[in-house]
Tab-separated table of C-alpha atoms in Angstrom:
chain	number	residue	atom	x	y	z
A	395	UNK	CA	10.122	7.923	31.566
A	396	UNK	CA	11.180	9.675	34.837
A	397	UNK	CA	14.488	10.833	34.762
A	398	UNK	CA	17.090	7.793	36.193
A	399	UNK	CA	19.710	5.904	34.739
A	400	UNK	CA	20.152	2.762	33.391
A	401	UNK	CA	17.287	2.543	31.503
A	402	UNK	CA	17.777	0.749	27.839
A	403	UNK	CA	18.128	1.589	24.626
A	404	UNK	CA	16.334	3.861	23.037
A	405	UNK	CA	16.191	3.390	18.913
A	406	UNK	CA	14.787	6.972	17.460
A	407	UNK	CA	14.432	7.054	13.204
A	408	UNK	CA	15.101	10.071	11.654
A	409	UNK	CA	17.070	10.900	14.474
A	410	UNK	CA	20.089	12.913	12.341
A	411	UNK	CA	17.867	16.495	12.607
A	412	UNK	CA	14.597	18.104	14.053
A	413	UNK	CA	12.252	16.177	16.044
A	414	UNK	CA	14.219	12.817	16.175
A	415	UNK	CA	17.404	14.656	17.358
A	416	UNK	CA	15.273	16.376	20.124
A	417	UNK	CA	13.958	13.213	21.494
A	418	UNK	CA	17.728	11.476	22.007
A	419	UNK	CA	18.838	14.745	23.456
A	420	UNK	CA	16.095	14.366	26.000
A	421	UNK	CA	15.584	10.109	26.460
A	422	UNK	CA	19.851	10.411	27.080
A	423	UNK	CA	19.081	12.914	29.815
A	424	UNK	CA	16.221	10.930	31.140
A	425	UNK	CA	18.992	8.007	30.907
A	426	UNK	CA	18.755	5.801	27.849
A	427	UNK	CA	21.483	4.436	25.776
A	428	UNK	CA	20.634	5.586	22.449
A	429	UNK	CA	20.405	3.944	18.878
A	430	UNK	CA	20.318	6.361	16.033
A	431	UNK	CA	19.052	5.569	12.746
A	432	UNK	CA	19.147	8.105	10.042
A	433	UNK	CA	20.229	8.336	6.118
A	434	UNK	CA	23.062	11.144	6.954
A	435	UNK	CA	26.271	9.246	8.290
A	436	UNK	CA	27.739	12.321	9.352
A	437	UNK	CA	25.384	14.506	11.130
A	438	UNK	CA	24.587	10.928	13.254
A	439	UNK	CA	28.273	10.942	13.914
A	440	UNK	CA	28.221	14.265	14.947
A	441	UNK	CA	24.971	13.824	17.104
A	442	UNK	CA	26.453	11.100	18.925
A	443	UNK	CA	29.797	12.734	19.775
A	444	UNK	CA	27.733	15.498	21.324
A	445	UNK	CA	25.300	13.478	23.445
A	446	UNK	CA	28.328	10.692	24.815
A	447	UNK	CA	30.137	13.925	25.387
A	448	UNK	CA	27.071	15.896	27.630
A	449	UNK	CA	25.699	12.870	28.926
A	450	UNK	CA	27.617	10.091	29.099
A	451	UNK	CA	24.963	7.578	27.746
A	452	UNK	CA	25.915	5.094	25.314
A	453	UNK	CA	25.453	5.730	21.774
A	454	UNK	CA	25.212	2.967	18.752
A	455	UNK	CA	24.716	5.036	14.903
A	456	UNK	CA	23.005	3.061	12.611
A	457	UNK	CA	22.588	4.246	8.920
A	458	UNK	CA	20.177	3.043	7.178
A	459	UNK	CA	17.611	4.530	4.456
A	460	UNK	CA	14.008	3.262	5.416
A	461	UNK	CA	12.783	3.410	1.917
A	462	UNK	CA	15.426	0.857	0.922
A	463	UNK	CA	14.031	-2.781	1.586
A	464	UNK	CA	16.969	-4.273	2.727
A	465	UNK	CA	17.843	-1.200	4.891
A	466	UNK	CA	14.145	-1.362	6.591
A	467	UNK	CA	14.751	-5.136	6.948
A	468	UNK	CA	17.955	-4.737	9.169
A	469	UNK	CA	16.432	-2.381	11.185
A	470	UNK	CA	13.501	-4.011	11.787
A	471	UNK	CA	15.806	-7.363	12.994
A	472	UNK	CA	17.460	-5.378	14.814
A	473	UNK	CA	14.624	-3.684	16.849
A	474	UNK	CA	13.101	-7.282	17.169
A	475	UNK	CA	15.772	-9.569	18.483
A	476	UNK	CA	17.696	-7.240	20.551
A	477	UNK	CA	16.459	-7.412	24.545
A	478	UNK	CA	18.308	-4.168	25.221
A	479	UNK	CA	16.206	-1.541	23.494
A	480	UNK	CA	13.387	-0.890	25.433
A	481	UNK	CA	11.640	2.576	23.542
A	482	UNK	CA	11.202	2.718	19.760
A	483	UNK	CA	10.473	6.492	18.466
A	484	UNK	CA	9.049	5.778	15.050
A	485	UNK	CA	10.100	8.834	13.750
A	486	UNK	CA	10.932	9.068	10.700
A	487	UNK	CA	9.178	10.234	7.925
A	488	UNK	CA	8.950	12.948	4.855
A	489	UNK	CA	6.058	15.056	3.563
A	490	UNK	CA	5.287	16.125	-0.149
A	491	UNK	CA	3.773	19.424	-1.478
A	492	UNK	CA	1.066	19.464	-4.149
A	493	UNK	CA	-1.845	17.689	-5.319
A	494	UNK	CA	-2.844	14.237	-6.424
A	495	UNK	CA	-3.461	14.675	-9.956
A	496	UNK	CA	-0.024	17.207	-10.225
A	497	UNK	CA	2.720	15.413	-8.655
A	498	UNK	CA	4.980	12.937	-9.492
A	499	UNK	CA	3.505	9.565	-8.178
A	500	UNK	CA	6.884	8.104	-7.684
A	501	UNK	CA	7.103	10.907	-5.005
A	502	UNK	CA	4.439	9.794	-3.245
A	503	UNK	CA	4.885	5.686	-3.787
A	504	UNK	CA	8.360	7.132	-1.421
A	505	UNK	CA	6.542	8.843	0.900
A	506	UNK	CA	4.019	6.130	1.667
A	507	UNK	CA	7.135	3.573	1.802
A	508	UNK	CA	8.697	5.750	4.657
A	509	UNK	CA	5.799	6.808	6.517
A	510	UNK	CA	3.150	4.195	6.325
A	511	UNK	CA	5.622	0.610	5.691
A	512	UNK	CA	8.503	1.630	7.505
A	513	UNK	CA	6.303	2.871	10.287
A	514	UNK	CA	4.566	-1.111	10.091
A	515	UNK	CA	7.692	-3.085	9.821
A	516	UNK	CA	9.327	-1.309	12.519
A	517	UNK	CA	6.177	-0.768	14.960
A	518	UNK	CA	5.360	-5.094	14.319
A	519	UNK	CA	8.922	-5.429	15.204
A	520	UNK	CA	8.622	-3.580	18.494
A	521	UNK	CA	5.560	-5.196	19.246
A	522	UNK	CA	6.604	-8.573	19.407
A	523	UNK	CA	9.798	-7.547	21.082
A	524	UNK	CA	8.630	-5.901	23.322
A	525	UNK	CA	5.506	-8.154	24.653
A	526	UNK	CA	8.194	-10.969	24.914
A	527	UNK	CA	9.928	-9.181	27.281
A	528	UNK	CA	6.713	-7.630	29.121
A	529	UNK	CA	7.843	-4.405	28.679
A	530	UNK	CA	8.676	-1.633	26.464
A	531	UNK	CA	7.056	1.829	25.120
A	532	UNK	CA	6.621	2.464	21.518
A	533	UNK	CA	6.112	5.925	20.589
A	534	UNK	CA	4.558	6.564	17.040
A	535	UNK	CA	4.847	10.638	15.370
A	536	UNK	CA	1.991	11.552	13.210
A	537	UNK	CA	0.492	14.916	12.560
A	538	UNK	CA	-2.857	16.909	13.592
A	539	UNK	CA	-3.477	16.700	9.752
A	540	UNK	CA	-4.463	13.389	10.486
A	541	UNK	CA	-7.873	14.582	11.809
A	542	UNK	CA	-7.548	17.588	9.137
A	543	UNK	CA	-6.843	16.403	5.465
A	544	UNK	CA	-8.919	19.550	4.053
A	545	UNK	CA	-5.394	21.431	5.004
A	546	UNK	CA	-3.074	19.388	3.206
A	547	UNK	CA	-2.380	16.975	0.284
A	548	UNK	CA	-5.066	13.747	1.023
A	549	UNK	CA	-2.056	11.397	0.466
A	550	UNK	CA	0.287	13.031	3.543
A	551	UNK	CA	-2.623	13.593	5.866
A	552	UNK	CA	-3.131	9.955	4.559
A	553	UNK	CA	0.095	8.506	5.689
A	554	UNK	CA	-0.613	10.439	9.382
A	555	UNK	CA	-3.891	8.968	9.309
A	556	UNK	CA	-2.908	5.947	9.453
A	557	UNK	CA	-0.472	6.089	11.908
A	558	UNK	CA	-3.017	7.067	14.292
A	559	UNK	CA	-5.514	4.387	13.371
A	560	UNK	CA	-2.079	2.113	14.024
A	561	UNK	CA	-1.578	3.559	17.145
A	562	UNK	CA	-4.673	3.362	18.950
A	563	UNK	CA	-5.054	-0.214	17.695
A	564	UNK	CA	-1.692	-1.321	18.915
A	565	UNK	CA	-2.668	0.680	22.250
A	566	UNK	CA	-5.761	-1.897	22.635
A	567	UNK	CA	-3.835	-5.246	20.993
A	568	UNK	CA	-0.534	-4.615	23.859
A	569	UNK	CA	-2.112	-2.854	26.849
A	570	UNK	CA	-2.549	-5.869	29.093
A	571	UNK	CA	1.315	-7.115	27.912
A	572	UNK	CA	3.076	-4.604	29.777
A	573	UNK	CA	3.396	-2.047	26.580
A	574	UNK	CA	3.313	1.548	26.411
A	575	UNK	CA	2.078	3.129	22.914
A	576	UNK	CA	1.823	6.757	22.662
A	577	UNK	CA	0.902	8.412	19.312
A	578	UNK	CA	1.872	12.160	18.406
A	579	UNK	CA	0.401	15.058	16.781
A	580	UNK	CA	2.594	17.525	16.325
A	581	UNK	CA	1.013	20.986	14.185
A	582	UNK	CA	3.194	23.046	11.791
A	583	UNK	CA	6.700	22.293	13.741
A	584	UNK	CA	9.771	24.432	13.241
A	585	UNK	CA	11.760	21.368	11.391
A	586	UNK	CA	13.350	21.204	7.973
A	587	UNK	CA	10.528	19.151	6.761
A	588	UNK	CA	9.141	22.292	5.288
A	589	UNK	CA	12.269	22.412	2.840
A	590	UNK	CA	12.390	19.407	1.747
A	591	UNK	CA	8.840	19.039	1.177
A	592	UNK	CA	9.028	21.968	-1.200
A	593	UNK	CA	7.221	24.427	1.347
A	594	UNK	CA	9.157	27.419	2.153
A	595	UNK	CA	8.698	27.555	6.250
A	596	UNK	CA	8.295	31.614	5.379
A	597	UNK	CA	5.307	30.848	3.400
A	598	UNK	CA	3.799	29.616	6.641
A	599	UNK	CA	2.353	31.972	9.507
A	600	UNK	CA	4.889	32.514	12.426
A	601	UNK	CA	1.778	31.822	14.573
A	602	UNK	CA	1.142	28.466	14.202
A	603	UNK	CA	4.677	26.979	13.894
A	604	UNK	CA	5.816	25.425	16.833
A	605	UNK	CA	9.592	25.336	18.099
A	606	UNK	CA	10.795	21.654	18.269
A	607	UNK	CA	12.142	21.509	21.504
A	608	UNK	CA	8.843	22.704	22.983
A	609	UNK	CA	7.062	19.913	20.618
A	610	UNK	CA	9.054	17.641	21.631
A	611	UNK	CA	8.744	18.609	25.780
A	612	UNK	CA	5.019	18.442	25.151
A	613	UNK	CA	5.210	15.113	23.708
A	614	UNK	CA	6.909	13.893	26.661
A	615	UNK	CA	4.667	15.614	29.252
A	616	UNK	CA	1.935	14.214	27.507
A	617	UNK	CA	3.927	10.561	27.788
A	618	UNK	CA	4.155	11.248	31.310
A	619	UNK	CA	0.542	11.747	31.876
A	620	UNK	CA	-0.375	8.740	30.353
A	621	UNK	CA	-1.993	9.828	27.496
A	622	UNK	CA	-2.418	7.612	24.218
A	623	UNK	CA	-2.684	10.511	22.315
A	624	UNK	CA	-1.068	13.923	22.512
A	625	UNK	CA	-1.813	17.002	20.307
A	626	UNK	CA	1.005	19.386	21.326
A	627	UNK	CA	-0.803	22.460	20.765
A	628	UNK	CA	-4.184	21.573	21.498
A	629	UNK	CA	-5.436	24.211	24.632
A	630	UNK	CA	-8.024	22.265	25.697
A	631	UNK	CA	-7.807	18.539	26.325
A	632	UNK	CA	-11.826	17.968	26.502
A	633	UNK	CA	-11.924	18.929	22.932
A	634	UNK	CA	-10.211	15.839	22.095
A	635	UNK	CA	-12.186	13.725	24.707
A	636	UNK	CA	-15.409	14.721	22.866
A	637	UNK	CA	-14.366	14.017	19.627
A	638	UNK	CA	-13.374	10.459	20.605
A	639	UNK	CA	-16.737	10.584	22.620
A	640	UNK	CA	-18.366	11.209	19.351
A	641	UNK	CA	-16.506	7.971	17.486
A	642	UNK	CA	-17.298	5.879	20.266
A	643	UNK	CA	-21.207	7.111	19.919
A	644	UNK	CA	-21.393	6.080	16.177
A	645	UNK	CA	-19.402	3.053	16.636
A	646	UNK	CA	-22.917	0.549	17.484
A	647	UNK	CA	-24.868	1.877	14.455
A	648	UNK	CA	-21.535	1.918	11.901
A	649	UNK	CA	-22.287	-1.613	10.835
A	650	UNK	CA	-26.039	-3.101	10.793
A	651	UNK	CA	-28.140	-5.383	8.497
A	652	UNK	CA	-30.612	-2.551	7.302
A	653	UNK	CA	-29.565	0.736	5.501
A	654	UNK	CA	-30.584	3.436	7.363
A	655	UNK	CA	-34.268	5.100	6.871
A	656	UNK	CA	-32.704	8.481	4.598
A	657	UNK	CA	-31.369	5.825	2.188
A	658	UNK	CA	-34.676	4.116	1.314
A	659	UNK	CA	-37.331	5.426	-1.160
C-alpha cells in the first residue's frame, strides 16, 4: 500500500477512535476512499470532515453496531457486493476485565459477538469479494495476548486467539487468488479500550504501552514487508520465526493412530 492515488475503498470498523481512526488517517494519505463504520454517529461525522478536509479522499460514514444482527448483516452485504472497496480493516472490537467465574456472562456473550462473529461475517464477506475480483487485502487486529492468555482473562485472549488462527488460515485458503491477509498484534496500546474495559490505563506500566500512531505505523511497515503476521513491539523478528518453527515441528506427530509411549502403562 505504497502511497498513490486512486486506490479504492477502504472499509475500517471501529474506525470512530484509537486504532481504527489511525488507520483511515493513514490509508487516505496513502490514497483510499474511506468507509467508516462505527457505533458513534458523531465522532464518524467529525472524522470524516477532517480527513475530506486534509486529504481530499472520499469519505462514506456508516453507523452500524456490530453486535446488533441486523447491523452486522448490512455491513457484511455491503463489504461483499460492492467492487469498490478493495481493503477491509477488521477492527473493531472490545475487551472485558475480570475473571470467568466473576463476571457477568452477558458481558462476555457481547464481547465474543463483536470480536470473534463480527470478525467472521465480515472477514467471509471480504473473502469472497475480494477473490472474485482477484484482488484485495484484508487486514485482521488481534492482540499479543493471543500467544499469552496467562496475562489476561482466557475469554479475551480467547477472542484474539482466534483471530489469529483465522488469519493464518485465510492467508493459506486466498494466497494463490490474488489476496493479501495480514494479522496484527498490537501489546498494551495507548487507546480507550482500557476505559471501557474497566482497566484504568494508569494502572498499567508507562513502559509497555504503546502510542497508537506508532502501532499503527508499525502495522503498516510490517504490511509493507510482506509479513502475515506483525507483533508491533516485538525487537527481534527470529523470535517469532522460531516459534512458528516450533508449530510446524510438532505438526507430523499432533495426530497419529498410537498414543504416545509416556501415556502407556
Amino acid at each position: 500500500m505504497s502511497e498513490q492515488k486512486h486506490k479504492g475503498v477502504a472499509l475500517i470498523t471501529g474506525a470512530s477512535s484509537g486504532i481504527g481512526a489511525t488507520y483511515a488517517k493513514r490509508l487516505a494519505k496513502r490514497g483510499h476512499d474511506l468507509l467508516l463504520v462505527a457505533r458513534d454517529q458523531a465522532r464518524l461525522d467529525a472524522l470524516a470532515a477532517q480527513l475530506r478536509e486534509e486529504t481530499g479522499v472520499q469519505v462514506e460514514v456508516l453507523r452500524a453496531d456490530l453486535t446488533e444482527r441486523a447491523d452486522l448483516n448490512r455491513v457484511a452485504q455491503r463489504l461483499r457486493s460492492d467492487a469498490a472497496i478493495s481493503v477491509l480493516v477488521n477492527n473493531a472490537g472490545v475487551a472485558i476485565n475480570g475473571t470467568l467465574a466473576d463476571t457477568d456472562l452477558d458481558r462476555f456473550d457481547a464481547m465474543i459477538q463483536l470480536n470473534v462473529i463480527a470478525v467472521t461475517h465480515l472477514a467471509a464477506a471480504a473473502a469472497a469479494n475480494f477473490s472474485a475480483q482477484g484482488r484485495g487485502t484484508l487486514i485482521n487486529i488481534a492482540s499479543v495476548l493471543a500467544l499469552a492468555p496467562e496475562l489476561f482473562n482466557g475469554t479475551y485472549s480467547g477472542t484474539k486467539a482466534f483471530v489469529l488462527n483465522l488469519s493464518q488460515s485465510l492467508n493459506k485458503e486466498l494466497g494463490d487468488k490474488g489476496v493479501r491477509v495480514q494479522v496484527v498484534l498490537p501489546g498494551a496500546t495507548r487507546t480507550e479500550i482500557w476505559e471501557r474495559s474497566g482497566t484504568g490505563i494508569e494502572n498499567i506500566p508507562q513502559e509497555i504501552i504503546m502510542d497508537v500512531d506508532e502501532m499503527v505505523d508499525a502495522a503498516l511497515a510490517g504490511f509493507d514487508q510482506g509479513e502475515l503476521v506483525t507483533i508491533p513491539a516485538l525487537p527481534d523478528v527470529t523470535d517469532w520465526e522460531r516459534f512458528t518453527a516450533a508449530r510446524f515441528h510438532m505438526a507430523p506427530n499432533l495426530s497419529l493412530s498410537r498414543a504416545a509411549e509416556r501415556y502407556k502403562g
